[in-house]
Amino acid sequence: MPLAVPKILQSLLGSPVAVFGGGVSGRAVANLLGMIGARPEIYDRKSEAGQHDSFSSKEAAAHSLVVFSPGFRNEHPWLTTAAAAGCTCLCELDFASLFWAGRIVAITGTNGKTTLTEFITHALRHAGQQAYGTGNIGYSFSSLIAETKGGSSGVTAVCEVSSFQAEAMSHFKADAIIWSNFAEDHLERHSGMASYFSAKNQLLLLSPDAVVVAGSSVGRYADRLNFTLPADSLVESEGQEADSRLEGTVFAEYPQRENFILALAYWRKTGLAEADLYSAARNFKLGRHRLARVAEIAGVGYWNDSKATNFHAVEAALSRFDSPVILIAGGKAKGGDHRAFVRRIAPRVKHAILIGDTKEALAEGCRENRVPHSLYLTLDEAVAKASALASSGDNVLLSPGFASFDMFSGYDHRGEVFETLVKHLAAAVAAQGKSFQHQSFAINTPRP
């Protein structure tokens, strides 16, 4: 059955549709437009064959509709030019939502939203429902629309929504919203914490009838920043007692316990059977690069938490350990107070090994707070230093706190390199035993 064109778009498709961004979401939009008989034209500064690398008022005059990827800020010159020419501008998630016939559960938050999206999807399927994880998890809503022909009333899209996506929305409506937590992040894009909160709050404003679940930190910041959350939406998600029914699952301890508490609140509000959620928890596996132990070498634990790209994520990871760790941190800055971050984590860090663009700024914080630290140019040097410092019983934690794009193509690339280095280290220790000499292991980590 062919996809129906939403009424709001019908008058806009007579001319070619400008698609800003030639990445995953942009290509998915172009494919979806092709399916409904529209003519997409992709614009991307890093243009490939068949794409355009500039957008001026001349190009804008040829379009009525622009669909843009999350990387485009609202004030991007191309969007400003398009709006001045009278174009309707929709972000990818907003555009795709117009085609969706099923339910939408929107997941947002500073940390843990990908895991929560994956778990809710897994749990709904476990309970016998048809559900798909989509949005900011690497599988665009436009791709889901194309593959399912827009879904149906009995299908649920569990949609991860970032602040970049939420702030640009005007049509997206969710049946349920889970806002897991809120902390300092993305201040290189948002003008401050109030602006960042407001971007996420746009989800709630667009869906006044949605079932809403919000974690403890969301409530604190709502009070502090003078926002009003829906009545009965707040859940005490922090500092809760252990749940014996979660022993042996990834949700047994924080930070993942908070995700389960929020999922359970949503489950109860929508009348689903709790037994199904607990059963789903027992066979749910975390995605890679999320606070997972890679190996134990000579009594030292090595942990990969490369997905920790902000301060709150690092602090949550450190709370997992009973004693101070050897922390590998640093990367591409995203705003925020680096010194305050170091001050908060100082008691939990035995030695900080600093890499990436932010290493000098972090080193200042370490000096102020008397945190032993070292600075290195590469991750392989950092792992070798960590090995040299560690004694049996220690833990070496890669939890960078920053974006990866100064040294790697993504957080997954950074985590994979770390795991490879640890495997090489384990092999060297096994081969040389007590005569092992710490060294740098050469791994190709070119800048993207």
PDB file of C-alpha atoms in Angstrom, residues 269-437:
ATOM      1  CA  LYS A 269       0.860   4.669  33.869  1.00  0.00           C
ATOM      2  CA  THR A 270      -0.083   2.860  30.661  1.00  0.00           C
ATOM      3  CA  GLY A 271      -1.536  -0.197  32.380  1.00  0.00           C
ATOM      4  CA  LEU A 272       0.995  -2.767  31.187  1.00  0.00           C
ATOM      5  CA  ALA A 273       1.853  -5.870  33.205  1.00  0.00           C
ATOM      6  CA  GLU A 274       4.854  -5.323  35.514  1.00  0.00           C
ATOM      7  CA  ALA A 275       5.839  -8.978  35.231  1.00  0.00           C
ATOM      8  CA  ASP A 276       6.540  -8.458  31.526  1.00  0.00           C
ATOM      9  CA  LEU A 277       8.895  -5.543  32.247  1.00  0.00           C
ATOM     10  CA  TYR A 278      10.872  -7.472  34.878  1.00  0.00           C
ATOM     11  CA  SER A 279      11.041 -10.469  32.569  1.00  0.00           C
ATOM     12  CA  ALA A 280      12.339  -8.257  29.750  1.00  0.00           C
ATOM     13  CA  ALA A 281      15.003  -6.818  32.079  1.00  0.00           C
ATOM     14  CA  ARG A 282      16.447 -10.266  32.662  1.00  0.00           C
ATOM     15  CA  ASN A 283      17.419 -10.780  29.027  1.00  0.00           C
ATOM     16  CA  PHE A 284      18.215  -7.200  28.020  1.00  0.00           C
ATOM     17  CA  LYS A 285      21.805  -6.461  26.977  1.00  0.00           C
ATOM     18  CA  LEU A 286      23.410  -3.033  27.026  1.00  0.00           C
ATOM     19  CA  GLY A 287      24.748  -1.568  23.816  1.00  0.00           C
ATOM     20  CA  ARG A 288      28.517  -1.271  23.475  1.00  0.00           C
ATOM     21  CA  HIS A 289      30.676   1.465  25.011  1.00  0.00           C
ATOM     22  CA  ARG A 290      28.391   1.951  28.024  1.00  0.00           C
ATOM     23  CA  LEU A 291      30.359   1.326  31.240  1.00  0.00           C
ATOM     24  CA  ALA A 292      31.353  -2.258  30.459  1.00  0.00           C
ATOM     25  CA  ARG A 293      34.369  -4.092  31.840  1.00  0.00           C
ATOM     26  CA  VAL A 294      36.643  -5.013  28.955  1.00  0.00           C
ATOM     27  CA  ALA A 295      39.143  -7.135  30.868  1.00  0.00           C
ATOM     28  CA  GLU A 296      40.923  -7.780  34.135  1.00  0.00           C
ATOM     29  CA  ILE A 297      44.699  -7.773  33.759  1.00  0.00           C
ATOM     30  CA  ALA A 298      46.925  -8.591  36.724  1.00  0.00           C
ATOM     31  CA  GLY A 299      44.085  -7.744  39.079  1.00  0.00           C
ATOM     32  CA  VAL A 300      43.290  -4.429  37.374  1.00  0.00           C
ATOM     33  CA  GLY A 301      39.851  -3.837  35.817  1.00  0.00           C
ATOM     34  CA  TYR A 302      39.656  -1.979  32.507  1.00  0.00           C
ATOM     35  CA  TRP A 303      36.295  -0.317  31.743  1.00  0.00           C
ATOM     36  CA  ASN A 304      34.988   1.171  28.492  1.00  0.00           C
ATOM     37  CA  ASP A 305      32.512   4.020  28.937  1.00  0.00           C
ATOM     38  CA  SER A 306      33.301   5.855  25.712  1.00  0.00           C
ATOM     39  CA  LYS A 307      29.664   6.907  25.261  1.00  0.00           C
ATOM     40  CA  ALA A 308      30.084   9.208  28.280  1.00  0.00           C
ATOM     41  CA  THR A 309      30.302  12.471  26.358  1.00  0.00           C
ATOM     42  CA  ASN A 310      29.279  14.895  29.118  1.00  0.00           C
ATOM     43  CA  PHE A 311      30.067  15.628  32.764  1.00  0.00           C
ATOM     44  CA  HIS A 312      26.955  14.001  34.203  1.00  0.00           C
ATOM     45  CA  ALA A 313      27.735  10.696  32.469  1.00  0.00           C
ATOM     46  CA  VAL A 314      31.260  10.616  33.933  1.00  0.00           C
ATOM     47  CA  GLU A 315      29.974  11.376  37.422  1.00  0.00           C
ATOM     48  CA  ALA A 316      27.401   8.584  37.105  1.00  0.00           C
ATOM     49  CA  ALA A 317      30.099   6.139  35.979  1.00  0.00           C
ATOM     50  CA  LEU A 318      32.432   7.075  38.838  1.00  0.00           C
ATOM     51  CA  SER A 319      29.653   6.479  41.367  1.00  0.00           C
ATOM     52  CA  ARG A 320      29.708   2.840  40.289  1.00  0.00           C
ATOM     53  CA  PHE A 321      33.094   2.257  41.943  1.00  0.00           C
ATOM     54  CA  ASP A 322      33.826   1.855  45.653  1.00  0.00           C
ATOM     55  CA  SER A 323      37.302   3.413  45.475  1.00  0.00           C
ATOM     56  CA  PRO A 324      39.027   6.102  43.354  1.00  0.00           C
ATOM     57  CA  VAL A 325      39.832   5.081  39.782  1.00  0.00           C
ATOM     58  CA  ILE A 326      42.486   5.850  37.208  1.00  0.00           C
ATOM     59  CA  LEU A 327      40.413   7.959  34.832  1.00  0.00           C
ATOM     60  CA  ILE A 328      41.121   8.534  31.135  1.00  0.00           C
ATOM     61  CA  ALA A 329      39.215  11.681  30.137  1.00  0.00           C
ATOM     62  CA  GLY A 330      39.155  14.508  27.620  1.00  0.00           C
ATOM     63  CA  GLY A 331      38.037  15.229  24.082  1.00  0.00           C
ATOM     64  CA  LYS A 332      36.289  17.910  22.081  1.00  0.00           C
ATOM     65  CA  ALA A 333      34.686  20.602  24.234  1.00  0.00           C
ATOM     66  CA  LYS A 334      30.913  21.060  24.348  1.00  0.00           C
ATOM     67  CA  GLY A 335      30.841  24.012  26.718  1.00  0.00           C
ATOM     68  CA  GLY A 336      30.387  23.914  30.481  1.00  0.00           C
ATOM     69  CA  ASP A 337      32.565  24.637  33.492  1.00  0.00           C
ATOM     70  CA  HIS A 338      35.580  22.305  33.260  1.00  0.00           C
ATOM     71  CA  ARG A 339      37.034  23.357  36.614  1.00  0.00           C
ATOM     72  CA  ALA A 340      33.762  22.763  38.461  1.00  0.00           C
ATOM     73  CA  PHE A 341      33.531  19.350  36.812  1.00  0.00           C
ATOM     74  CA  VAL A 342      36.999  18.382  38.045  1.00  0.00           C
ATOM     75  CA  ARG A 343      36.183  19.681  41.526  1.00  0.00           C
ATOM     76  CA  ARG A 344      33.125  17.422  41.710  1.00  0.00           C
ATOM     77  CA  ILE A 345      34.920  14.273  40.573  1.00  0.00           C
ATOM     78  CA  ALA A 346      38.222  14.867  42.394  1.00  0.00           C
ATOM     79  CA  PRO A 347      37.458  12.613  45.408  1.00  0.00           C
ATOM     80  CA  ARG A 348      36.739   9.695  43.084  1.00  0.00           C
ATOM     81  CA  VAL A 349      39.879   9.968  40.928  1.00  0.00           C
ATOM     82  CA  LYS A 350      43.194   8.409  41.922  1.00  0.00           C
ATOM     83  CA  HIS A 351      44.962   9.732  38.813  1.00  0.00           C
ATOM     84  CA  ALA A 352      43.559  11.550  35.766  1.00  0.00           C
ATOM     85  CA  ILE A 353      45.093  10.761  32.381  1.00  0.00           C
ATOM     86  CA  LEU A 354      44.059  13.567  30.046  1.00  0.00           C
ATOM     87  CA  ILE A 355      43.800  13.495  26.257  1.00  0.00           C
ATOM     88  CA  GLY A 356      42.171  15.496  23.469  1.00  0.00           C
ATOM     89  CA  ASP A 357      41.485  19.172  22.952  1.00  0.00           C
ATOM     90  CA  THR A 358      40.367  19.727  26.554  1.00  0.00           C
ATOM     91  CA  LYS A 359      43.382  18.184  28.279  1.00  0.00           C
ATOM     92  CA  GLU A 360      44.984  21.540  29.186  1.00  0.00           C
ATOM     93  CA  ALA A 361      41.745  22.959  30.619  1.00  0.00           C
ATOM     94  CA  LEU A 362      41.190  19.786  32.634  1.00  0.00           C
ATOM     95  CA  ALA A 363      44.776  19.905  33.846  1.00  0.00           C
ATOM     96  CA  GLU A 364      44.117  23.363  35.331  1.00  0.00           C
ATOM     97  CA  GLY A 365      41.211  21.927  37.275  1.00  0.00           C
ATOM     98  CA  CYS A 366      43.359  19.019  38.425  1.00  0.00           C
ATOM     99  CA  ARG A 367      46.063  21.363  39.693  1.00  0.00           C
ATOM    100  CA  GLU A 368      43.521  23.476  41.578  1.00  0.00           C
ATOM    101  CA  ASN A 369      42.005  20.392  43.207  1.00  0.00           C
ATOM    102  CA  ARG A 370      45.275  18.522  43.764  1.00  0.00           C
ATOM    103  CA  VAL A 371      44.320  15.638  41.515  1.00  0.00           C
ATOM    104  CA  PRO A 372      47.403  13.748  40.231  1.00  0.00           C
ATOM    105  CA  HIS A 373      47.315  13.894  36.445  1.00  0.00           C
ATOM    106  CA  SER A 374      49.208  13.288  33.215  1.00  0.00           C
ATOM    107  CA  LEU A 375      48.696  14.652  29.699  1.00  0.00           C
ATOM    108  CA  TYR A 376      49.102  12.584  26.520  1.00  0.00           C
ATOM    109  CA  LEU A 377      48.585  13.071  22.801  1.00  0.00           C
ATOM    110  CA  THR A 378      47.201   9.621  22.024  1.00  0.00           C
ATOM    111  CA  LEU A 379      44.928   7.045  23.596  1.00  0.00           C
ATOM    112  CA  ASP A 380      47.556   4.323  23.285  1.00  0.00           C
ATOM    113  CA  GLU A 381      49.960   6.399  25.396  1.00  0.00           C
ATOM    114  CA  ALA A 382      47.161   6.967  27.910  1.00  0.00           C
ATOM    115  CA  VAL A 383      46.414   3.248  28.239  1.00  0.00           C
ATOM    116  CA  ALA A 384      50.114   2.440  28.666  1.00  0.00           C
ATOM    117  CA  LYS A 385      50.391   5.105  31.408  1.00  0.00           C
ATOM    118  CA  ALA A 386      47.285   3.768  33.139  1.00  0.00           C
ATOM    119  CA  SER A 387      48.751   0.272  33.114  1.00  0.00           C
ATOM    120  CA  ALA A 388      51.990   1.551  34.589  1.00  0.00           C
ATOM    121  CA  LEU A 389      50.162   3.349  37.407  1.00  0.00           C
ATOM    122  CA  ALA A 390      47.656   0.630  38.271  1.00  0.00           C
ATOM    123  CA  SER A 391      48.041  -1.892  41.059  1.00  0.00           C
ATOM    124  CA  SER A 392      45.988  -4.996  41.723  1.00  0.00           C
ATOM    125  CA  GLY A 393      42.526  -3.939  42.865  1.00  0.00           C
ATOM    126  CA  ASP A 394      42.535  -0.699  40.838  1.00  0.00           C
ATOM    127  CA  ASN A 395      40.173   0.144  38.001  1.00  0.00           C
ATOM    128  CA  VAL A 396      41.122   1.978  34.812  1.00  0.00           C
ATOM    129  CA  LEU A 397      38.108   3.811  33.402  1.00  0.00           C
ATOM    130  CA  LEU A 398      37.770   5.392  29.965  1.00  0.00           C
ATOM    131  CA  SER A 399      34.942   7.865  30.583  1.00  0.00           C
ATOM    132  CA  PRO A 400      35.928  10.903  28.525  1.00  0.00           C
ATOM    133  CA  GLY A 401      33.204  13.441  29.363  1.00  0.00           C
ATOM    134  CA  PHE A 402      33.540  15.081  25.951  1.00  0.00           C
ATOM    135  CA  ALA A 403      32.808  14.483  22.276  1.00  0.00           C
ATOM    136  CA  SER A 404      35.241  12.301  20.360  1.00  0.00           C
ATOM    137  CA  PHE A 405      35.599  14.219  17.105  1.00  0.00           C
ATOM    138  CA  ASP A 406      38.953  15.811  17.921  1.00  0.00           C
ATOM    139  CA  MET A 407      40.695  12.419  17.683  1.00  0.00           C
ATOM    140  CA  PHE A 408      38.160   9.860  16.429  1.00  0.00           C
ATOM    141  CA  SER A 409      35.266   9.469  14.012  1.00  0.00           C
ATOM    142  CA  GLY A 410      32.811   8.871  16.879  1.00  0.00           C
ATOM    143  CA  TYR A 411      32.473   7.602  20.443  1.00  0.00           C
ATOM    144  CA  ASP A 412      32.181   4.056  19.069  1.00  0.00           C
ATOM    145  CA  HIS A 413      35.515   4.405  17.249  1.00  0.00           C
ATOM    146  CA  ARG A 414      37.109   5.729  20.438  1.00  0.00           C
ATOM    147  CA  GLY A 415      35.734   2.802  22.446  1.00  0.00           C
ATOM    148  CA  GLU A 416      36.840   0.246  19.877  1.00  0.00           C
ATOM    149  CA  VAL A 417      40.383   1.628  19.912  1.00  0.00           C
ATOM    150  CA  PHE A 418      40.423   1.461  23.711  1.00  0.00           C
ATOM    151  CA  GLU A 419      39.236  -2.152  23.709  1.00  0.00           C
ATOM    152  CA  THR A 420      41.872  -3.092  21.121  1.00  0.00           C
ATOM    153  CA  LEU A 421      44.599  -1.465  23.202  1.00  0.00           C
ATOM    154  CA  VAL A 422      43.455  -3.333  26.313  1.00  0.00           C
ATOM    155  CA  LYS A 423      43.471  -6.635  24.398  1.00  0.00           C
ATOM    156  CA  HIS A 424      47.006  -5.939  23.195  1.00  0.00           C
ATOM    157  CA  LEU A 425      48.021  -5.118  26.745  1.00  0.00           C
ATOM    158  CA  ALA A 426      46.511  -8.363  28.024  1.00  0.00           C
ATOM    159  CA  ALA A 427      48.362 -10.351  25.356  1.00  0.00           C
ATOM    160  CA  ALA A 428      51.663  -8.639  26.198  1.00  0.00           C
ATOM    161  CA  VAL A 429      51.241  -9.302  29.912  1.00  0.00           C
ATOM    162  CA  ALA A 430      50.388 -12.941  29.255  1.00  0.00           C
ATOM    163  CA  ALA A 431      53.397 -13.371  26.968  1.00  0.00           C
ATOM    164  CA  GLN A 432      55.972 -11.588  29.119  1.00  0.00           C
ATOM    165  CA  GLY A 433      54.654 -12.148  32.618  1.00  0.00           C
ATOM    166  CA  LYS A 434      56.700 -10.428  35.297  1.00  0.00           C
ATOM    167  CA  SER A 435      59.225  -9.210  32.742  1.00  0.00           C
ATOM    168  CA  PHE A 436      56.559  -7.152  30.950  1.00  0.00           C
ATOM    169  CA  GLN A 437      57.596  -3.574  30.212  1.00  0.00           C
TER     170      GLN A 437
END
